[in-house]
Every structure is written in structure tokens, then in C-alpha cells.
Tab-separated table of C-alpha atoms in Angstrom:
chain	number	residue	atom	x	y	z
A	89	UNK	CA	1.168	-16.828	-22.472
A	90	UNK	CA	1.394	-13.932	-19.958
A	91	UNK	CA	3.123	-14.432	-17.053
A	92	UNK	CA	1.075	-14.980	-13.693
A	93	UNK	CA	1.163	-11.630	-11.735
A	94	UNK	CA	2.974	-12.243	-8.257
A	95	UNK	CA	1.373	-11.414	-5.090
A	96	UNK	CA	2.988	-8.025	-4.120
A	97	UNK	CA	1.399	-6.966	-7.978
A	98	UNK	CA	-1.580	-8.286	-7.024
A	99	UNK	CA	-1.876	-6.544	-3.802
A	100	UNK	CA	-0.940	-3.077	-5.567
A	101	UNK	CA	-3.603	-4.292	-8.091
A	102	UNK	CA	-5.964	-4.723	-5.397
A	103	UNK	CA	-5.027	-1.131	-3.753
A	104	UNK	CA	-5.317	0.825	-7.030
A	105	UNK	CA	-7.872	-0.603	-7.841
A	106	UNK	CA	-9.798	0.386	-4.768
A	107	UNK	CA	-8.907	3.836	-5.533
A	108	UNK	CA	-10.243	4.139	-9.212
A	109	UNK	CA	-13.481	2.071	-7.962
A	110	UNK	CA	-14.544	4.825	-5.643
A	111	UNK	CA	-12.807	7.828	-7.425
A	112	UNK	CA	-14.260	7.007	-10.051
A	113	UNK	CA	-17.919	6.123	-8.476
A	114	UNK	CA	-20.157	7.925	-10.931
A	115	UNK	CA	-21.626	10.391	-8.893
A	116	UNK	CA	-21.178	13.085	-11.298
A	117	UNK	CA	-17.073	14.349	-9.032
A	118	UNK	CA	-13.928	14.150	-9.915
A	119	UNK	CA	-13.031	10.819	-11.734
A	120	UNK	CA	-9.540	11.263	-10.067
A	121	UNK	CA	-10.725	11.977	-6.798
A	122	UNK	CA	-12.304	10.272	-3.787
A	123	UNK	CA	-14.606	12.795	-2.493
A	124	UNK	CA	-16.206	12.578	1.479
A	125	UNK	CA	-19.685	10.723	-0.140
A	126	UNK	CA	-16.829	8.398	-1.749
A	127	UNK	CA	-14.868	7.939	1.378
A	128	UNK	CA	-17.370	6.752	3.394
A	129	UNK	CA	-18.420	4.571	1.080
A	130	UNK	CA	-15.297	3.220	0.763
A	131	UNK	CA	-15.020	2.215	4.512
A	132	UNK	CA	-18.381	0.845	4.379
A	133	UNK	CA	-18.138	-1.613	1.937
A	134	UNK	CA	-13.835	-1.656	2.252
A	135	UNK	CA	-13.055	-1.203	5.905
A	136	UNK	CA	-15.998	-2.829	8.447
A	137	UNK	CA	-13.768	-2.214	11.348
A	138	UNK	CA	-13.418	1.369	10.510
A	139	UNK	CA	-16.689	1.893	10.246
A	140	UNK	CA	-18.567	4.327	13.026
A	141	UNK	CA	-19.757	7.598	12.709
A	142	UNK	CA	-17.937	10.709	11.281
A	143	UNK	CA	-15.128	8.035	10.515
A	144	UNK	CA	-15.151	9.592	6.938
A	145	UNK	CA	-14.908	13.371	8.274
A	146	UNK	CA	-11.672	12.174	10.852
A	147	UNK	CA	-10.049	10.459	7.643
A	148	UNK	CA	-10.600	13.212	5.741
A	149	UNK	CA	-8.965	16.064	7.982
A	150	UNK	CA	-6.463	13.758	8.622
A	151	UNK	CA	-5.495	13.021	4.909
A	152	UNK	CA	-6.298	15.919	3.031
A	153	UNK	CA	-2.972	17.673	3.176
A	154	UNK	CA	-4.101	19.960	0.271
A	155	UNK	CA	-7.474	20.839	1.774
A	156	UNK	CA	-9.581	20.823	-0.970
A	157	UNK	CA	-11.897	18.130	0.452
A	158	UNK	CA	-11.174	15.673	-1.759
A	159	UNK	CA	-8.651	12.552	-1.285
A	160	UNK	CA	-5.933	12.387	-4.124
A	161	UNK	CA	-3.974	9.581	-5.200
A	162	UNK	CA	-0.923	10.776	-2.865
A	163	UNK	CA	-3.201	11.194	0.149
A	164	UNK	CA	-4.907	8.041	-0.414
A	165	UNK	CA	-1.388	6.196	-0.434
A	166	UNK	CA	-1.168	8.051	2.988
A	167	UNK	CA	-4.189	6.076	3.860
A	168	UNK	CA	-2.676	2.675	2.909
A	169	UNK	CA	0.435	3.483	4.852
A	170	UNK	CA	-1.699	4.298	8.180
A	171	UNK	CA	-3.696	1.459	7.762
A	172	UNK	CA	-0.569	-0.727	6.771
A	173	UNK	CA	1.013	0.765	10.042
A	174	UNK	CA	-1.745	-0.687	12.370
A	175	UNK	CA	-2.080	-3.866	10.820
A	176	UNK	CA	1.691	-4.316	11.784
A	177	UNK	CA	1.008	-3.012	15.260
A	178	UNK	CA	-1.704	-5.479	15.791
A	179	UNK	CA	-0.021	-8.325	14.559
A	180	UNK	CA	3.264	-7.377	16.210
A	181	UNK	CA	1.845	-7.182	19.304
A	182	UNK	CA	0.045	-10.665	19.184
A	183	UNK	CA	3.131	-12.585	18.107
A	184	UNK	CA	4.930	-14.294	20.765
A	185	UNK	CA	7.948	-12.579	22.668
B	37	UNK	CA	-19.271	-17.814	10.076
B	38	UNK	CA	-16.322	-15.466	9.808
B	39	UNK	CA	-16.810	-12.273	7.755
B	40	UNK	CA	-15.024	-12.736	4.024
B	41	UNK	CA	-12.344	-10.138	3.743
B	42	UNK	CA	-13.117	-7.140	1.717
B	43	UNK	CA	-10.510	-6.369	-1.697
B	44	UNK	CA	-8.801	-3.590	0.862
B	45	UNK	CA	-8.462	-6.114	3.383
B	46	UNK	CA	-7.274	-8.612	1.125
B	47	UNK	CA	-4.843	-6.152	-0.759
B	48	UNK	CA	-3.618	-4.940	2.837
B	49	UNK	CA	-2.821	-8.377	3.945
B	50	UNK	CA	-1.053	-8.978	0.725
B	51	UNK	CA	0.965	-5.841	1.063
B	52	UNK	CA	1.663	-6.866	5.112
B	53	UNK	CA	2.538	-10.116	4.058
B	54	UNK	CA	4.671	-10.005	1.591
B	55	UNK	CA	7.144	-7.759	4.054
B	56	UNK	CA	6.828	-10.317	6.740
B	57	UNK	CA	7.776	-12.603	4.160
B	58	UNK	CA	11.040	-11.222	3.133
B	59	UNK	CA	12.244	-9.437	6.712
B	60	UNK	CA	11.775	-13.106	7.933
B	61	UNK	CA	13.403	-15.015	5.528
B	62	UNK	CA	15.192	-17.210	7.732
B	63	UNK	CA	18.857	-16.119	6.938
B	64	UNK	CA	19.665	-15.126	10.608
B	65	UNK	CA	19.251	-11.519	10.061
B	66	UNK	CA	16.670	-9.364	12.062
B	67	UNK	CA	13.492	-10.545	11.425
B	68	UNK	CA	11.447	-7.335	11.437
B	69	UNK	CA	13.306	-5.168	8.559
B	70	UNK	CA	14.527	-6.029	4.725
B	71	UNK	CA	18.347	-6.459	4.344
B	72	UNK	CA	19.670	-5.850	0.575
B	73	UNK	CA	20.023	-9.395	-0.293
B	74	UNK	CA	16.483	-10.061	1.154
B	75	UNK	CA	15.549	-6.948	-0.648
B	76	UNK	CA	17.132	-8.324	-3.666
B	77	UNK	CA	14.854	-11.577	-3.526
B	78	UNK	CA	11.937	-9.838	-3.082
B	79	UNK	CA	12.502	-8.001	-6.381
B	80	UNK	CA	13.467	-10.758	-8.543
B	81	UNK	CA	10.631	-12.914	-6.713
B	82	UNK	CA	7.626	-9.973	-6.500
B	83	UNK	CA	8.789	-7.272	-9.001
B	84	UNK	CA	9.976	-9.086	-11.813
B	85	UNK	CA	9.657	-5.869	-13.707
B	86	UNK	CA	11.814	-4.009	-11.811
B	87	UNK	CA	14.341	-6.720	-11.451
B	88	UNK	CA	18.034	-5.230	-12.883
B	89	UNK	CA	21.338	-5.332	-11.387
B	90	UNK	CA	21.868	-2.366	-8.942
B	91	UNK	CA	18.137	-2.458	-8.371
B	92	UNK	CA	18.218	-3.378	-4.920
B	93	UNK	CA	21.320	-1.199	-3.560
B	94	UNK	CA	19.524	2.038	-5.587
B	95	UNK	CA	16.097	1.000	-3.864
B	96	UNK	CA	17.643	1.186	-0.762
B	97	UNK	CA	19.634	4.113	-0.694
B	98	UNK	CA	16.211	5.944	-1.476
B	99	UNK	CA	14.233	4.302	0.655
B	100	UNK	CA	16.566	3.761	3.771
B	101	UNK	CA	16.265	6.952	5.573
B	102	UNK	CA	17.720	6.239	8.814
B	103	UNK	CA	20.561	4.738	7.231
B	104	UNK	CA	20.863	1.390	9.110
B	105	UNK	CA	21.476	-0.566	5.833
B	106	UNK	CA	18.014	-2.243	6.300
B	107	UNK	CA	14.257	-1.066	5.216
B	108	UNK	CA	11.833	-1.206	8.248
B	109	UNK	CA	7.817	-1.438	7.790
B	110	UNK	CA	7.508	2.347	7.758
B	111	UNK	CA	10.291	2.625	4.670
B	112	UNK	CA	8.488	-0.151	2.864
B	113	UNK	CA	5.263	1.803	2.782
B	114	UNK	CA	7.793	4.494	1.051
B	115	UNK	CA	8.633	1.537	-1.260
B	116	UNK	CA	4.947	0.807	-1.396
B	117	UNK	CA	3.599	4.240	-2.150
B	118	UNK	CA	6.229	4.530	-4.400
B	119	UNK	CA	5.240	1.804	-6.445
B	120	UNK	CA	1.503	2.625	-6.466
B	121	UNK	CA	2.447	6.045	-8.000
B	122	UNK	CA	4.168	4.535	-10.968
B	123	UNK	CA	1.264	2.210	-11.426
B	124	UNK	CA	-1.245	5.359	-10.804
B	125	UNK	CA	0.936	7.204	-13.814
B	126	UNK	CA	1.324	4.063	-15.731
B	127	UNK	CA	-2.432	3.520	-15.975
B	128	UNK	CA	-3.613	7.167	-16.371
B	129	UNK	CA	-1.547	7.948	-19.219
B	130	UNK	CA	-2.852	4.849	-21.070
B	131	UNK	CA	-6.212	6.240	-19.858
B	132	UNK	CA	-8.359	7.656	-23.277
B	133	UNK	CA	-8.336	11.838	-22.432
């Protein structure tokens, strides 16, 4: 019987997963890709609290290192690692002193 | 009602809490970064696949880039990334071309 995934494998599941869901959307791009249609998307349906106007555009300027418009594996881990990084803020900041 | 989390959310909070997890393990060491031997536990615990003697000690020298002897948030995303590229190369390769 296979063994029961652990949690950390399930979260890196759960964020690869992500990726290849909207990469891999359909639309007719880049299967490896997440392009700025994809992105927003993504925080649509993905990230409620991220989602406002042009959110897509900032994420993408922000993240696309290689400027080709589109949001590669690498920069998407960038993504997770910002996102990561304000989680901990937030919670950091409400525990008690 | 509360909103249900999203995947991303879900696989975020994983990630998140799986660090809190291990930096706060309880054995009198600073709460808010991974020692080796809690860094050790985490891999035989969460990354059963990655679990081999040395493991830990090479992890850290990688990932420990200011040296303290200790992985903070911001190198765990390194350790995080990291992993998520194996997985990315993993799964592509098995991918049909």
C-alpha cells in the first residue's frame, strides 16, 4: 500500500499544482507558462485578498525577472516566497510578545 | 459563514505551518528558526524521501546563508523553492513530449 503523503508533500502538491492548473489553462499559451490572462485568474479564484485592480499587472512587473510577460516556474516560486513572507509577517505580528 | 480557503491558501498555510512546527519544537532553542537536529526531524518526519544521513548538515550548509547555524523563514523558502523545482523537473520529464 503506498505510503500516506505527509503534509509538507502535500503542501508542495498543492503549490505545483496551482502552477500547472493555470499554466496549463487551455487558452491556446504556453502550457509551461502562466501568462497575465492566467495570473489574474489565478488570484481570482486563488488569492481573494489579493484581488483589486491591476493586481495581476503589479505581480507581473514585479515577478517577471526575464521580461517576457509570462510567469515561469522560477518566478512563480518567487511568488510563493513573497506571499509565504507576509503570511509570516501577519501572523508574527499577532502572536503575543 | 467564513470563506473556505482556496488550494493556494491551503497549500500556503501548509507550507507556513509546517516551519512553525519545527522552529518551535519545544527543545529550548529559538523558536522562530530551524536548528539541524530540528531540521533533521523535519526530514525524516516531512521528507521521507530525502531522509539519508548527512542530509540535514548538507541542507543546511546550502541553505544557511548568514551562517548562524540555523535556517530562518526567508532560507526555508530557499529550501521550499528548492524543493518545488525538483518536483517541477521530476514531473515534466515524466510528462509525454
Amino acid at each position: 500500500m503506498a505510503k500516506e503523503a505527509t503534509a509538507l508533500e502535500t503542501g508542495l502538491a498543492i503549490i505545483y499544482g496551482t502552477f500547472v492548473k493555470y499554466a496549463d489553462s487551455g487558452d491556446g499559451g504556453d502550457p509551461t507558462t502562466i501568462n497575465k490572462k492566467e495570473l489574474s485568474k489565478m488570484i481570482t479564484e486563488q488569492l481573494p485578498l489579493l484581488d483589486e485592480e491591476g493586481m495581476a499587472k503589479t505581480l507581473m512587473k514585479e515577478l517577471d525577472e526575464d521580461e517576457d510577460g509570462t510567469m515561469d516556474f522560477m518566478e512563480y516560486c518567487g511568488l510563493i516566497t513573497g506571499l509565504s513572507m507576509i503570511l509570516h509577517m501577519v501572523i508574527s505580528d499577532q502572536l503575543p510578545k
